[in-house]
Amino acid sequence: MRATEATDQGTLGEAIAARLADLATISDEPDRLTRLYLSPAHRKAADLVAGWMREAGMTTRIDAMASVIGRLEASDGGTKTLLIGSHIDTVRDAGRFDGTLGVVTAIEVIKAAHQAGKRFPFAIEVIAFGDEEGVRFDSTLGGSKALAGKFDTKALDETGDDGVSRHQALIAFGCDPSRLPEAAVSPQHILGYVEVHIEQGPVLEKEGLPVGIVTAINGVTRAAVEIDGVAGHAGTVPMPMRKDALAASAEMLLAIEARGRAQQNLVATVGKLDVPGSAVNTIPGRVCFTLDVRSPSDQKRVRAVAEIRQSLEAIARRRGCALQVAIGHEAAAAICNEQLSDRLAAAVEDLGITPRRLPSGAGHDAMAFDKIIPFGMLFVRCRGGVSHNPDEYASPADIDIAARVLLNFLERIGSQ
Ligand code: GLV
Ligand code: MN
Ligand code: MN
């Protein structure tokens, strides 16, 4: 049987979709999909995925940052390894395809190859990263940075909303953070890193294409902003005497939005805002919010962040509030490797599909390998371009095409 032929259970795309549905039942919250890094749901998902990897013929391990790694050995004589990965953590109230699609597609493609008795002249490691969304801690891409040998151990002290540090959460998960250096790969032994991911945007759908090849990933700066005013009685403090941290924040949010709108190829978002201890009859004394600025141009992004900081400082000063802006995650725009991208494009063309190239507005684990390991990405069309939303959807037919492209790509790399 050829590796991608439909089986009694249906197509590879249908098998992948069924496993994505299984994975989507594993959540930290009862009525919606939320699977944060190192949470109990992450642990359960990691175990499920590791079982699927073993069933696909791989040996498995979980590294010091909780990345699940399945390994298929090379055919005789192969000394290099190809990495294929994506993530199994999610945002809050997530869809079932972001990240998990790439992990499950890789596993099912390896399983099909394994069942067809196929081996490649290189080893393959399929990696399910757990810290891509960066929802729990300030910094993100911990798993992929550890593999790239550039995880900053200061990030072990970061704490999430529950007061638990990354270090403590790793230990509770069953990992040993002191073994972090062992997670790093030797770049000279790695052929490259490849990731299949839903597009999370509308381009492929608009152009009627099931898949596309990523050219580059936008750079990003994330920051935690804190505004301290003075809490007071909502009935007694006259309006001119107030230092209302929430009213100051409202002005800041609009300034951030205006700066994002002022330039093409730049986006600026406040995705989370907390008013600790808020009450109907209290003037808010403290507000914390997040900032996320992205652009394909690092220069534009850095300048926008500096200007946003100046605007926030001016607003805080005028309103008598204190301001702190702490940068939590920063990644430069990352360019995909030409050779890997060309092979993905050739594999797409083999299926009679126009190999559309497009940039990624969203961040991905692949960014962590920038300038360390060559990387390439394949995007899969998603309905309406919707993502970070339970309505996220990619069809089994499109997923099947992505799986066939990935297998064809592996064969091309093997025959190079
Ligand atoms: C991850 O989805 C990100 O781009 O923030
Ligand atoms: Mn993702
Ligand atoms: Mn995401």
Coordinates of C-alpha atoms and ligand atoms in Angstrom, one line a residue:
M1 CA 0.0 0.0 0.0
R2 CA 1.3 3.5 -0.7
A3 CA 1.7 5.6 2.4
T4 CA -1.0 8.1 1.7
E5 CA -3.7 5.9 0.3
A6 CA -7.1 5.9 2.0
T7 CA -7.5 3.1 4.5
D8 CA -10.6 1.3 5.7
Q9 CA -10.9 4.1 8.2
G10 CA -11.0 6.8 5.5
T11 CA -8.4 9.3 4.3
L12 CA -5.4 10.4 6.2
G13 CA -7.1 13.8 6.5
E14 CA -10.1 12.2 8.2
A15 CA -7.9 10.2 10.6
I16 CA -6.1 13.4 11.5
A17 CA -9.4 15.3 12.0
A18 CA -10.7 12.5 14.3
R19 CA -7.6 12.7 16.5
L20 CA -7.9 16.5 16.6
A21 CA -11.4 16.0 17.9
D22 CA -10.1 13.6 20.6
L23 CA -7.4 16.1 21.6
A24 CA -9.9 18.9 21.8
T25 CA -11.7 17.0 24.6
I26 CA -8.7 17.6 26.9
S27 CA -9.2 20.9 28.5
D28 CA -8.5 22.7 31.8
E29 CA -12.0 24.1 31.7
P30 CA -15.3 22.2 31.5
D31 CA -17.2 24.0 28.7
R32 CA -14.4 25.3 26.4
L33 CA -11.0 24.4 25.2
T34 CA -8.2 25.9 27.3
R35 CA -5.0 24.0 27.7
L36 CA -2.3 26.2 29.2
Y37 CA 1.4 25.2 29.4
L38 CA 2.2 22.7 32.2
S39 CA -1.5 22.5 33.3
P40 CA -3.1 19.1 34.1
A41 CA -4.7 19.2 30.6
H42 CA -1.3 19.7 29.0
R43 CA 0.0 16.7 30.9
K44 CA -2.9 14.6 29.8
A45 CA -2.6 15.8 26.2
A46 CA 1.2 15.1 26.3
D47 CA 0.6 11.5 27.4
L48 CA -2.1 11.0 24.6
V49 CA 0.2 12.4 21.9
A50 CA 3.2 10.3 23.2
G51 CA 1.0 7.2 22.9
W52 CA 0.1 8.1 19.3
M53 CA 3.7 8.6 18.5
R54 CA 4.6 5.1 19.8
E55 CA 1.7 3.6 17.8
A56 CA 3.3 5.4 14.8
G57 CA 6.5 3.5 15.3
M58 CA 8.5 6.2 17.2
T59 CA 10.3 6.0 20.5
T60 CA 9.3 8.9 22.8
R61 CA 10.7 11.1 25.5
I62 CA 9.7 14.3 27.2
D63 CA 12.4 16.9 27.6
A64 CA 13.2 19.3 30.5
M65 CA 10.8 21.9 29.1
A66 CA 7.9 19.4 28.6
S67 CA 8.2 19.1 24.9
V68 CA 7.0 15.6 23.8
I69 CA 9.5 14.2 21.2
G70 CA 8.9 11.1 19.1
R71 CA 11.8 9.7 17.1
L72 CA 11.9 7.5 14.0
E73 CA 15.4 6.2 13.3
A74 CA 17.0 6.7 10.0
S75 CA 17.5 3.9 7.5
D76 CA 21.0 2.5 7.5
G77 CA 23.7 5.1 7.5
G78 CA 21.6 8.2 8.1
T79 CA 23.3 10.5 10.6
K80 CA 21.1 13.6 10.4
T81 CA 17.7 14.4 11.9
L82 CA 14.8 16.3 10.5
L83 CA 12.6 18.0 13.1
I84 CA 8.8 18.4 12.5
G85 CA 6.8 20.1 15.1
S86 CA 4.1 22.4 16.4
H87 CA 2.4 23.0 19.7
I88 CA -0.3 21.4 21.9
D89 CA -0.9 24.3 24.3
T90 CA -3.8 26.6 23.5
V91 CA -5.2 30.1 24.2
R92 CA -8.2 30.3 26.5
D93 CA -11.5 29.3 24.7
A94 CA -9.4 28.0 21.7
G95 CA -10.1 26.2 18.5
R96 CA -8.9 22.7 18.0
F97 CA -6.5 23.2 15.0
D98 CA -4.0 25.9 16.1
G99 CA -0.7 24.0 16.8
T100 CA -2.3 20.5 17.2
L101 CA -2.9 20.2 13.5
G102 CA 0.9 20.3 12.8
V103 CA 1.6 17.8 15.6
V104 CA -1.1 15.3 14.6
T105 CA -0.4 15.6 10.9
A106 CA 3.3 14.8 11.4
I107 CA 2.4 11.8 13.6
E108 CA -0.1 10.4 11.1
V109 CA 2.2 10.9 8.2
I110 CA 5.0 9.0 10.0
K111 CA 2.5 6.3 11.0
A112 CA 1.4 5.9 7.3
A113 CA 5.1 5.7 6.2
H114 CA 5.9 3.2 9.0
Q115 CA 2.9 1.0 8.2
A116 CA 4.0 1.0 4.5
G117 CA 7.4 -0.2 5.7
K118 CA 9.1 3.0 4.6
R119 CA 12.2 4.5 6.2
F120 CA 14.1 7.7 5.4
P121 CA 17.8 8.2 5.1
F122 CA 17.6 10.6 8.1
A123 CA 16.0 10.3 11.5
I124 CA 12.8 12.2 12.1
E125 CA 11.8 13.8 15.4
V126 CA 8.2 14.9 15.8
I127 CA 7.9 17.5 18.5
A128 CA 4.8 18.6 20.4
F129 CA 5.9 21.9 22.0
G130 CA 3.9 23.1 25.0
D131 CA 4.7 26.8 25.4
E132 CA 3.8 28.5 22.1
E133 CA 0.9 30.6 23.1
G134 CA 2.6 32.4 25.9
V135 CA -0.6 32.7 27.8
R136 CA 0.6 31.4 31.2
F137 CA 4.0 33.1 31.6
D138 CA 5.4 36.4 30.4
S139 CA 7.9 34.9 27.9
T140 CA 7.1 32.2 25.4
L141 CA 8.5 29.6 23.0
G142 CA 10.2 28.0 26.0
G143 CA 10.3 24.5 24.4
S144 CA 11.6 25.6 21.0
K145 CA 14.1 28.0 22.6
A146 CA 15.4 25.2 24.7
L147 CA 15.9 23.0 21.6
A148 CA 17.6 25.9 19.9
G149 CA 19.9 26.3 22.9
K150 CA 18.8 29.8 23.7
F151 CA 16.3 29.5 26.5
D152 CA 17.1 32.2 29.1
T153 CA 17.0 30.5 32.6
K154 CA 15.8 33.8 34.1
A155 CA 12.4 32.9 32.6
L156 CA 12.2 30.0 35.1
D157 CA 11.4 32.5 37.8
E158 CA 8.4 34.0 35.9
T159 CA 5.1 33.4 37.7
G160 CA 1.6 33.1 36.2
D161 CA -1.7 34.5 37.5
D162 CA -1.8 31.6 40.0
G163 CA 1.5 32.6 41.6
V164 CA 3.2 29.4 40.5
S165 CA 6.6 29.9 38.9
R166 CA 7.6 28.2 35.6
H167 CA 10.2 26.3 37.6
Q168 CA 7.6 25.0 40.1
A169 CA 5.2 24.1 37.3
L170 CA 7.9 22.2 35.4
I171 CA 8.6 20.1 38.5
A172 CA 4.9 19.5 39.1
F173 CA 4.6 18.3 35.4
G174 CA 7.4 15.8 36.0
C175 CA 10.3 17.7 34.4
D176 CA 13.7 18.4 35.7
P177 CA 14.7 22.0 34.9
S178 CA 18.3 21.4 35.9
R179 CA 18.5 19.2 32.7
L180 CA 17.6 22.1 30.4
P181 CA 21.0 22.1 28.6
E182 CA 20.4 18.5 27.5
A183 CA 17.3 19.6 25.6
A184 CA 19.5 21.6 23.1
V185 CA 20.1 20.0 19.7
S186 CA 23.5 20.2 17.8
P187 CA 22.6 22.3 14.8
Q188 CA 25.2 20.5 12.6
H189 CA 23.2 17.2 13.1
I190 CA 19.9 18.8 12.1
L191 CA 18.6 18.9 8.5
G192 CA 16.0 21.5 9.4
Y193 CA 12.7 22.1 11.1
V194 CA 9.3 22.0 9.3
E195 CA 5.9 23.0 10.7
V196 CA 2.4 22.5 9.3
H197 CA 0.0 25.1 10.7
I198 CA -3.4 26.6 9.9
E199 CA -3.0 29.9 8.2
Q200 CA -5.0 31.8 10.8
G201 CA -5.7 34.4 8.1
P202 CA -8.0 34.7 5.1
V203 CA -5.5 34.7 2.1
L204 CA -5.7 31.0 1.1
E205 CA -9.4 30.9 1.4
K206 CA -9.8 34.0 -0.7
E207 CA -7.6 32.6 -3.4
G208 CA -9.2 29.2 -3.4
L209 CA -6.0 27.3 -2.3
P210 CA -5.9 24.5 0.3
V211 CA -2.3 25.1 1.3
G212 CA 0.5 27.7 1.0
I213 CA 4.2 28.1 1.7
V214 CA 5.3 30.5 4.4
T215 CA 8.0 33.1 3.4
A216 CA 8.7 34.7 6.8
I217 CA 7.2 35.1 10.3
N218 CA 6.5 38.6 11.6
G219 CA 8.6 39.9 14.5
V220 CA 6.9 40.6 17.8
T221 CA 7.2 42.5 21.1
R222 CA 5.1 41.6 24.0
A223 CA 5.0 43.7 27.2
A224 CA 3.2 43.8 30.6
V225 CA 2.0 47.3 31.4
E226 CA 1.1 48.4 35.0
I227 CA -0.6 51.7 35.8
D228 CA -0.8 52.8 39.5
G229 CA -3.2 55.6 40.4
V230 CA -4.9 56.1 43.7
A231 CA -7.9 54.0 44.8
G232 CA -10.7 56.0 46.4
H233 CA -14.4 56.3 47.2
A234 CA -16.5 56.6 44.0
G235 CA -18.9 58.9 45.9
T236 CA -16.6 61.3 47.7
V237 CA -13.5 62.1 45.6
P238 CA -14.2 65.1 43.3
M239 CA -13.5 64.4 39.6
P240 CA -10.5 66.8 39.3
M241 CA -8.8 65.2 42.3
R242 CA -8.8 61.6 41.0
K243 CA -5.9 59.5 39.8
D244 CA -8.1 56.8 38.1
A245 CA -5.8 54.1 36.8
L246 CA -8.7 52.6 34.6
A247 CA -9.6 55.9 33.0
A248 CA -5.8 56.4 32.2
S249 CA -5.7 52.9 30.7
A250 CA -8.7 53.6 28.5
E251 CA -6.8 56.6 27.0
M252 CA -3.7 54.5 26.6
L253 CA -5.6 51.7 24.8
L254 CA -6.9 54.1 22.3
A255 CA -3.4 55.6 21.8
I256 CA -2.1 52.1 21.2
E257 CA -4.8 51.3 18.7
A258 CA -4.2 54.6 16.9
R259 CA -0.5 53.8 16.6
G260 CA -1.2 50.4 15.2
R261 CA -3.6 51.9 12.6
A262 CA -1.2 54.6 11.6
Q263 CA 1.2 52.4 9.7
Q264 CA 0.8 49.6 7.1
N265 CA 2.3 46.2 8.0
L266 CA 2.1 46.9 11.8
V267 CA -0.4 45.7 14.3
A268 CA -0.8 46.6 18.0
T269 CA -3.1 44.8 20.4
V270 CA -4.1 45.0 24.0
G271 CA -5.5 41.5 24.6
K272 CA -5.8 41.3 28.3
L273 CA -6.7 43.9 31.0
D274 CA -7.1 43.3 34.7
V275 CA -8.4 45.7 37.3
P276 CA -7.3 44.0 40.5
G277 CA -9.8 44.3 43.4
S278 CA -12.3 46.3 41.4
A279 CA -15.7 47.2 42.8
V280 CA -18.6 49.3 41.6
N281 CA -18.0 52.0 44.2
T282 CA -14.2 52.2 44.1
I283 CA -12.1 54.4 41.8
P284 CA -9.6 51.9 40.3
G285 CA -6.2 52.3 41.8
R286 CA -4.3 49.8 39.7
V287 CA -4.6 48.3 36.2
C288 CA -2.5 45.8 34.4
F289 CA -2.7 45.2 30.7
T290 CA -0.7 43.4 28.0
L291 CA 0.7 44.9 24.8
D292 CA 1.5 42.9 21.6
V293 CA 3.1 44.7 18.6
R294 CA 4.0 42.8 15.4
S295 CA 5.4 43.7 12.0
P296 CA 7.5 42.0 9.2
S297 CA 9.8 45.0 9.7
D298 CA 11.9 44.9 12.9
Q299 CA 12.7 48.6 12.5
K300 CA 9.0 49.6 12.3
R301 CA 8.2 47.4 15.3
V302 CA 10.9 48.7 17.5
R303 CA 10.1 52.3 16.6
A304 CA 6.4 51.7 17.2
V305 CA 7.1 50.2 20.7
A306 CA 9.3 53.2 21.6
E307 CA 6.6 55.7 20.5
I308 CA 3.8 53.8 22.3
R309 CA 5.9 53.9 25.4
Q310 CA 6.3 57.7 25.1
S311 CA 2.5 58.1 24.6
L312 CA 1.8 56.0 27.7
E313 CA 4.3 58.0 29.7
A314 CA 2.7 61.3 28.6
I315 CA -0.8 60.0 29.5
A316 CA 0.4 58.7 32.9
R317 CA 2.2 61.9 33.7
R318 CA -0.8 64.1 32.8
R319 CA -3.1 62.0 35.0
G320 CA -0.7 61.7 38.0
C321 CA -0.3 57.9 37.7
A322 CA 2.8 55.8 37.8
L323 CA 3.6 53.6 34.8
Q324 CA 5.7 50.5 34.3
V325 CA 6.3 48.8 31.0
A326 CA 8.1 45.4 31.2
I327 CA 9.0 43.7 27.9
G328 CA 8.3 40.0 28.3
H329 CA 8.9 38.5 24.9
E330 CA 10.7 39.8 21.9
A331 CA 11.4 38.0 18.6
A332 CA 12.8 39.4 15.4
A333 CA 11.1 38.7 12.1
A334 CA 12.3 35.2 10.9
I335 CA 12.8 34.3 7.2
C336 CA 12.0 30.8 6.1
N337 CA 14.8 28.8 4.5
E338 CA 14.7 28.9 0.7
Q339 CA 15.7 25.3 0.0
L340 CA 13.1 23.9 2.4
S341 CA 10.5 26.2 1.1
D342 CA 11.3 25.3 -2.5
R343 CA 10.9 21.6 -1.7
L344 CA 7.5 22.3 0.0
A345 CA 6.5 24.3 -3.1
A346 CA 7.6 21.4 -5.4
A347 CA 5.5 19.0 -3.3
V348 CA 2.5 21.3 -3.5
E349 CA 2.9 21.5 -7.3
D350 CA 3.1 17.7 -7.6
L351 CA -0.5 17.7 -6.4
G352 CA -1.4 20.1 -9.2
I353 CA -1.8 23.0 -6.7
T354 CA -0.4 26.5 -7.3
P355 CA 2.4 27.0 -4.7
R356 CA 1.3 30.3 -3.2
R357 CA 3.9 31.9 -0.9
L358 CA 2.7 34.1 1.9
P359 CA 4.0 35.6 5.2
S360 CA 2.8 34.7 8.6
G361 CA 1.3 37.3 10.9
A362 CA 1.1 34.9 13.8
G363 CA 4.1 33.7 15.8
H364 CA 5.3 30.1 15.7
D365 CA 7.8 27.8 17.3
A366 CA 9.8 27.9 14.1
M367 CA 10.8 31.5 15.0
A368 CA 13.0 30.1 17.8
F369 CA 15.2 28.4 15.2
D370 CA 16.0 31.6 13.3
K371 CA 19.6 31.7 12.3
I372 CA 20.2 28.4 14.2
I373 CA 18.5 25.7 12.2
P374 CA 16.9 26.2 8.7
F375 CA 13.2 26.1 8.9
G376 CA 10.1 26.0 6.6
M377 CA 6.4 26.1 7.1
L378 CA 3.3 24.9 5.3
F379 CA 0.0 26.7 5.9
V380 CA -3.4 25.1 5.6
R381 CA -6.5 27.1 4.7
C382 CA -8.8 27.7 7.6
R383 CA -12.5 28.8 7.3
G384 CA -12.9 32.6 7.3
G385 CA -9.3 33.0 8.5
V386 CA -10.7 32.5 12.0
S387 CA -8.3 31.4 14.8
H388 CA -7.9 31.8 18.6
N389 CA -11.6 31.1 18.5
P390 CA -13.7 27.9 19.0
D391 CA -15.0 28.4 15.4
E392 CA -11.6 27.7 14.0
Y393 CA -11.9 25.0 11.2
A394 CA -9.8 23.3 8.6
S395 CA -11.5 20.6 6.4
P396 CA -10.4 17.0 6.4
A397 CA -9.9 17.4 2.6
D398 CA -7.4 20.3 3.1
I399 CA -5.7 18.5 5.9
D400 CA -5.3 15.4 3.7
I401 CA -3.6 17.6 1.1
A402 CA -1.2 19.0 3.7
A403 CA -0.4 15.4 4.9
R404 CA 0.3 14.4 1.3
V405 CA 2.5 17.4 0.8
L406 CA 4.4 16.6 4.0
L407 CA 5.0 13.0 2.9
N408 CA 6.1 14.1 -0.6
F409 CA 8.4 16.7 1.0
L410 CA 10.0 14.0 3.2
E411 CA 10.6 11.9 0.1
R412 CA 12.2 14.9 -1.7
I413 CA 14.5 15.6 1.2
G414 CA 15.4 11.9 1.3
S415 CA 16.4 11.9 -2.3
Q416 CA 18.4 15.1 -2.4
Ligands
GLV1 C1 0.5 32.7 18.8 O1 -0.5 32.2 18.4 C2 0.8 34.0 18.6 O2 1.1 34.4 17.4 O3 0.7 34.8 19.5
MN2 MN -0.1 28.2 16.8
MN3 MN -2.1 30.5 18.6

